[in-house]
Amino acid sequence: MAIYLKSPPSVPELPEIRLSQIAGRFGAMPADEYETAENLNLAPVGLCQARKAEPDRPVTTVNIPPGAGFYGAVYTISSAGSGKDGRRHLTSPLMEGEVVVQFYYDTSGRLYNRSGFGSAGFTPWKKRWE
């Protein structure tokens, strides 16, 4: 039998995690609606959506590949990971030594990709298939 003279250590607080996300090293795959990125240079790590301006939605996501369709999904992979809660966004400029790869797949079936390297920024978008 033991007698404690001090109270036990407090339980650490866990970050708030959305149950509709499955967080992993390279981002989260939401079970609900994808987040809409306003700027692909500052996109969330993982999956998000991007849109060009339409009559009912005048806001355009910045840095969409030239020639891409009006709507697309973006998958962002970062060497810095997705953070403790799986919801980290890219920074501008990228963190020192960070390597980022982005894939953009639009509704017309075209796939684009680009990469980013630390303070050097992103390479231009390349069309991979149509």
PDB file of C-alpha atoms in Angstrom:
ATOM      1  CA  MET A   1       0.000   0.000   0.000  1.00  0.00           C
ATOM      2  CA  ALA A   2       1.351   3.418  -0.972  1.00  0.00           C
ATOM      3  CA  ILE A   3       0.675   6.801   0.526  1.00  0.00           C
ATOM      4  CA  TYR A   4       0.940   9.764  -1.858  1.00  0.00           C
ATOM      5  CA  LEU A   5       2.092  13.073  -0.440  1.00  0.00           C
ATOM      6  CA  LYS A   6       1.577  14.948  -3.733  1.00  0.00           C
ATOM      7  CA  SER A   7      -1.337  14.818  -6.121  1.00  0.00           C
ATOM      8  CA  PRO A   8      -0.788  12.916  -9.362  1.00  0.00           C
ATOM      9  CA  PRO A   9       0.242  14.919 -12.442  1.00  0.00           C
ATOM     10  CA  SER A  10      -2.557  16.537 -14.414  1.00  0.00           C
ATOM     11  CA  VAL A  11      -3.823  14.891 -17.564  1.00  0.00           C
ATOM     12  CA  PRO A  12      -2.512  16.684 -20.683  1.00  0.00           C
ATOM     13  CA  GLU A  13      -5.136  18.328 -22.878  1.00  0.00           C
ATOM     14  CA  LEU A  14      -5.538  16.819 -26.324  1.00  0.00           C
ATOM     15  CA  PRO A  15      -6.116  19.044 -29.362  1.00  0.00           C
ATOM     16  CA  GLU A  16      -9.674  19.271 -30.644  1.00  0.00           C
ATOM     17  CA  ILE A  17     -10.038  16.888 -33.577  1.00  0.00           C
ATOM     18  CA  ARG A  18     -12.990  16.867 -35.960  1.00  0.00           C
ATOM     19  CA  LEU A  19     -14.494  13.404 -36.064  1.00  0.00           C
ATOM     20  CA  SER A  20     -15.218  13.854 -39.766  1.00  0.00           C
ATOM     21  CA  GLN A  21     -11.479  13.943 -40.547  1.00  0.00           C
ATOM     22  CA  ILE A  22      -8.962  11.145 -40.597  1.00  0.00           C
ATOM     23  CA  ALA A  23      -5.704  12.948 -39.892  1.00  0.00           C
ATOM     24  CA  GLY A  24      -2.446  11.493 -41.129  1.00  0.00           C
ATOM     25  CA  ARG A  25       1.143  12.518 -41.750  1.00  0.00           C
ATOM     26  CA  PHE A  26       0.324  14.042 -45.154  1.00  0.00           C
ATOM     27  CA  GLY A  27      -3.007  15.662 -44.373  1.00  0.00           C
ATOM     28  CA  ALA A  28      -6.581  14.839 -43.697  1.00  0.00           C
ATOM     29  CA  MET A  29      -9.214  13.286 -45.897  1.00  0.00           C
ATOM     30  CA  PRO A  30     -12.489  14.855 -44.825  1.00  0.00           C
ATOM     31  CA  ALA A  31     -15.640  12.781 -44.743  1.00  0.00           C
ATOM     32  CA  ASP A  32     -17.721  15.929 -45.215  1.00  0.00           C
ATOM     33  CA  GLU A  33     -17.312  18.851 -47.655  1.00  0.00           C
ATOM     34  CA  TYR A  34     -13.769  19.769 -48.702  1.00  0.00           C
ATOM     35  CA  GLU A  35     -12.366  23.106 -47.606  1.00  0.00           C
ATOM     36  CA  THR A  36     -12.215  25.637 -50.457  1.00  0.00           C
ATOM     37  CA  ALA A  37      -8.720  27.095 -50.825  1.00  0.00           C
ATOM     38  CA  GLU A  38      -8.568  30.811 -51.586  1.00  0.00           C
ATOM     39  CA  ASN A  39      -4.866  30.653 -52.562  1.00  0.00           C
ATOM     40  CA  LEU A  40      -3.108  27.425 -53.570  1.00  0.00           C
ATOM     41  CA  ASN A  41       0.213  28.796 -52.259  1.00  0.00           C
ATOM     42  CA  LEU A  42      -1.437  28.806 -48.796  1.00  0.00           C
ATOM     43  CA  ALA A  43      -3.492  25.622 -49.250  1.00  0.00           C
ATOM     44  CA  PRO A  44      -4.148  23.188 -46.405  1.00  0.00           C
ATOM     45  CA  VAL A  45      -1.962  20.091 -46.323  1.00  0.00           C
ATOM     46  CA  GLY A  46      -4.116  17.247 -47.599  1.00  0.00           C
ATOM     47  CA  LEU A  47      -7.187  17.541 -49.812  1.00  0.00           C
ATOM     48  CA  CYS A  48      -9.089  20.728 -50.634  1.00  0.00           C
ATOM     49  CA  GLN A  49     -11.094  22.138 -53.524  1.00  0.00           C
ATOM     50  CA  ALA A  50     -10.398  25.064 -55.851  1.00  0.00           C
ATOM     51  CA  ARG A  51     -12.791  27.027 -58.059  1.00  0.00           C
ATOM     52  CA  LYS A  52     -12.579  29.600 -60.821  1.00  0.00           C
ATOM     53  CA  ALA A  53     -15.019  32.506 -60.945  1.00  0.00           C
ATOM     54  CA  GLU A  54     -18.540  31.631 -62.052  1.00  0.00           C
ATOM     55  CA  PRO A  55     -21.656  33.827 -62.312  1.00  0.00           C
ATOM     56  CA  ASP A  56     -22.997  32.602 -58.955  1.00  0.00           C
ATOM     57  CA  ARG A  57     -19.559  32.542 -57.258  1.00  0.00           C
ATOM     58  CA  PRO A  58     -17.440  35.580 -58.165  1.00  0.00           C
ATOM     59  CA  VAL A  59     -14.448  34.609 -55.987  1.00  0.00           C
ATOM     60  CA  THR A  60     -11.606  32.749 -57.704  1.00  0.00           C
ATOM     61  CA  THR A  61      -8.984  30.581 -56.051  1.00  0.00           C
ATOM     62  CA  VAL A  62      -5.582  32.163 -56.726  1.00  0.00           C
ATOM     63  CA  ASN A  63      -2.756  30.216 -58.450  1.00  0.00           C
ATOM     64  CA  ILE A  64      -4.929  27.690 -60.312  1.00  0.00           C
ATOM     65  CA  PRO A  65      -3.072  26.084 -63.248  1.00  0.00           C
ATOM     66  CA  PRO A  66      -3.564  27.948 -66.540  1.00  0.00           C
ATOM     67  CA  GLY A  67      -6.058  26.139 -68.764  1.00  0.00           C
ATOM     68  CA  ALA A  68      -7.602  24.194 -65.884  1.00  0.00           C
ATOM     69  CA  GLY A  69     -11.358  23.663 -65.569  1.00  0.00           C
ATOM     70  CA  PHE A  70     -13.701  25.664 -63.347  1.00  0.00           C
ATOM     71  CA  TYR A  71     -13.587  23.227 -60.438  1.00  0.00           C
ATOM     72  CA  GLY A  72     -10.905  20.877 -59.162  1.00  0.00           C
ATOM     73  CA  ALA A  73      -9.488  18.953 -56.237  1.00  0.00           C
ATOM     74  CA  VAL A  74      -6.034  19.761 -54.877  1.00  0.00           C
ATOM     75  CA  TYR A  75      -3.879  17.300 -52.926  1.00  0.00           C
ATOM     76  CA  THR A  76      -0.980  18.948 -51.081  1.00  0.00           C
ATOM     77  CA  ILE A  77       1.843  16.878 -49.567  1.00  0.00           C
ATOM     78  CA  SER A  78       4.432  18.577 -47.343  1.00  0.00           C
ATOM     79  CA  SER A  79       7.653  17.249 -45.825  1.00  0.00           C
ATOM     80  CA  ALA A  80       6.755  19.255 -42.691  1.00  0.00           C
ATOM     81  CA  GLY A  81       3.630  17.137 -42.205  1.00  0.00           C
ATOM     82  CA  SER A  82       0.117  18.236 -41.411  1.00  0.00           C
ATOM     83  CA  GLY A  83       0.529  19.358 -37.802  1.00  0.00           C
ATOM     84  CA  LYS A  84      -0.763  17.817 -34.580  1.00  0.00           C
ATOM     85  CA  ASP A  85      -4.418  18.115 -35.545  1.00  0.00           C
ATOM     86  CA  GLY A  86      -4.049  17.412 -39.277  1.00  0.00           C
ATOM     87  CA  ARG A  87      -5.134  20.914 -40.341  1.00  0.00           C
ATOM     88  CA  ARG A  88      -1.894  22.795 -41.110  1.00  0.00           C
ATOM     89  CA  HIS A  89      -1.836  25.288 -43.997  1.00  0.00           C
ATOM     90  CA  LEU A  90       1.205  26.158 -46.088  1.00  0.00           C
ATOM     91  CA  THR A  91       3.014  29.380 -45.220  1.00  0.00           C
ATOM     92  CA  SER A  92       4.312  32.086 -47.531  1.00  0.00           C
ATOM     93  CA  PRO A  93       7.228  31.747 -47.958  1.00  0.00           C
ATOM     94  CA  LEU A  94       7.506  28.021 -47.296  1.00  0.00           C
ATOM     95  CA  MET A  95       9.405  26.984 -44.180  1.00  0.00           C
ATOM     96  CA  GLU A  96      13.165  26.602 -44.575  1.00  0.00           C
ATOM     97  CA  GLY A  97      13.937  23.126 -45.912  1.00  0.00           C
ATOM     98  CA  GLU A  98      10.269  22.287 -46.582  1.00  0.00           C
ATOM     99  CA  VAL A  99       9.467  20.351 -49.754  1.00  0.00           C
ATOM    100  CA  VAL A 100       5.892  20.504 -51.076  1.00  0.00           C
ATOM    101  CA  VAL A 101       4.180  18.654 -53.933  1.00  0.00           C
ATOM    102  CA  GLN A 102       0.714  19.652 -55.171  1.00  0.00           C
ATOM    103  CA  PHE A 103      -1.583  17.749 -57.534  1.00  0.00           C
ATOM    104  CA  TYR A 104      -4.565  19.463 -59.173  1.00  0.00           C
ATOM    105  CA  TYR A 105      -7.234  17.315 -60.842  1.00  0.00           C
ATOM    106  CA  ASP A 106     -10.065  19.204 -62.531  1.00  0.00           C
ATOM    107  CA  THR A 107     -13.535  18.109 -63.619  1.00  0.00           C
ATOM    108  CA  SER A 108     -12.517  17.830 -67.277  1.00  0.00           C
ATOM    109  CA  GLY A 109     -10.044  15.058 -66.420  1.00  0.00           C
ATOM    110  CA  ARG A 110      -6.779  16.999 -66.579  1.00  0.00           C
ATOM    111  CA  LEU A 111      -4.042  16.405 -64.001  1.00  0.00           C
ATOM    112  CA  TYR A 112      -1.455  19.055 -63.126  1.00  0.00           C
ATOM    113  CA  ASN A 113       1.363  19.051 -60.602  1.00  0.00           C
ATOM    114  CA  ARG A 114       3.983  21.405 -59.196  1.00  0.00           C
ATOM    115  CA  SER A 115       6.503  21.403 -56.370  1.00  0.00           C
ATOM    116  CA  GLY A 116       7.862  23.943 -53.926  1.00  0.00           C
ATOM    117  CA  PHE A 117      11.232  24.099 -52.211  1.00  0.00           C
ATOM    118  CA  GLY A 118      11.723  26.241 -49.088  1.00  0.00           C
ATOM    119  CA  SER A 119      12.259  29.933 -49.764  1.00  0.00           C
ATOM    120  CA  ALA A 120      12.684  29.295 -53.529  1.00  0.00           C
ATOM    121  CA  GLY A 121       8.907  29.017 -53.913  1.00  0.00           C
ATOM    122  CA  PHE A 122       6.879  26.932 -56.344  1.00  0.00           C
ATOM    123  CA  THR A 123       7.743  25.697 -59.831  1.00  0.00           C
ATOM    124  CA  PRO A 124       5.230  26.413 -62.633  1.00  0.00           C
ATOM    125  CA  TRP A 125       2.280  24.023 -63.033  1.00  0.00           C
ATOM    126  CA  LYS A 126       2.900  21.097 -65.450  1.00  0.00           C
ATOM    127  CA  LYS A 127       0.091  19.256 -67.218  1.00  0.00           C
ATOM    128  CA  ARG A 128       0.551  15.507 -66.726  1.00  0.00           C
ATOM    129  CA  TRP A 129      -2.402  14.156 -68.690  1.00  0.00           C
ATOM    130  CA  GLU A 130      -5.566  15.299 -70.374  1.00  0.00           C
TER     131      GLU A 130
END
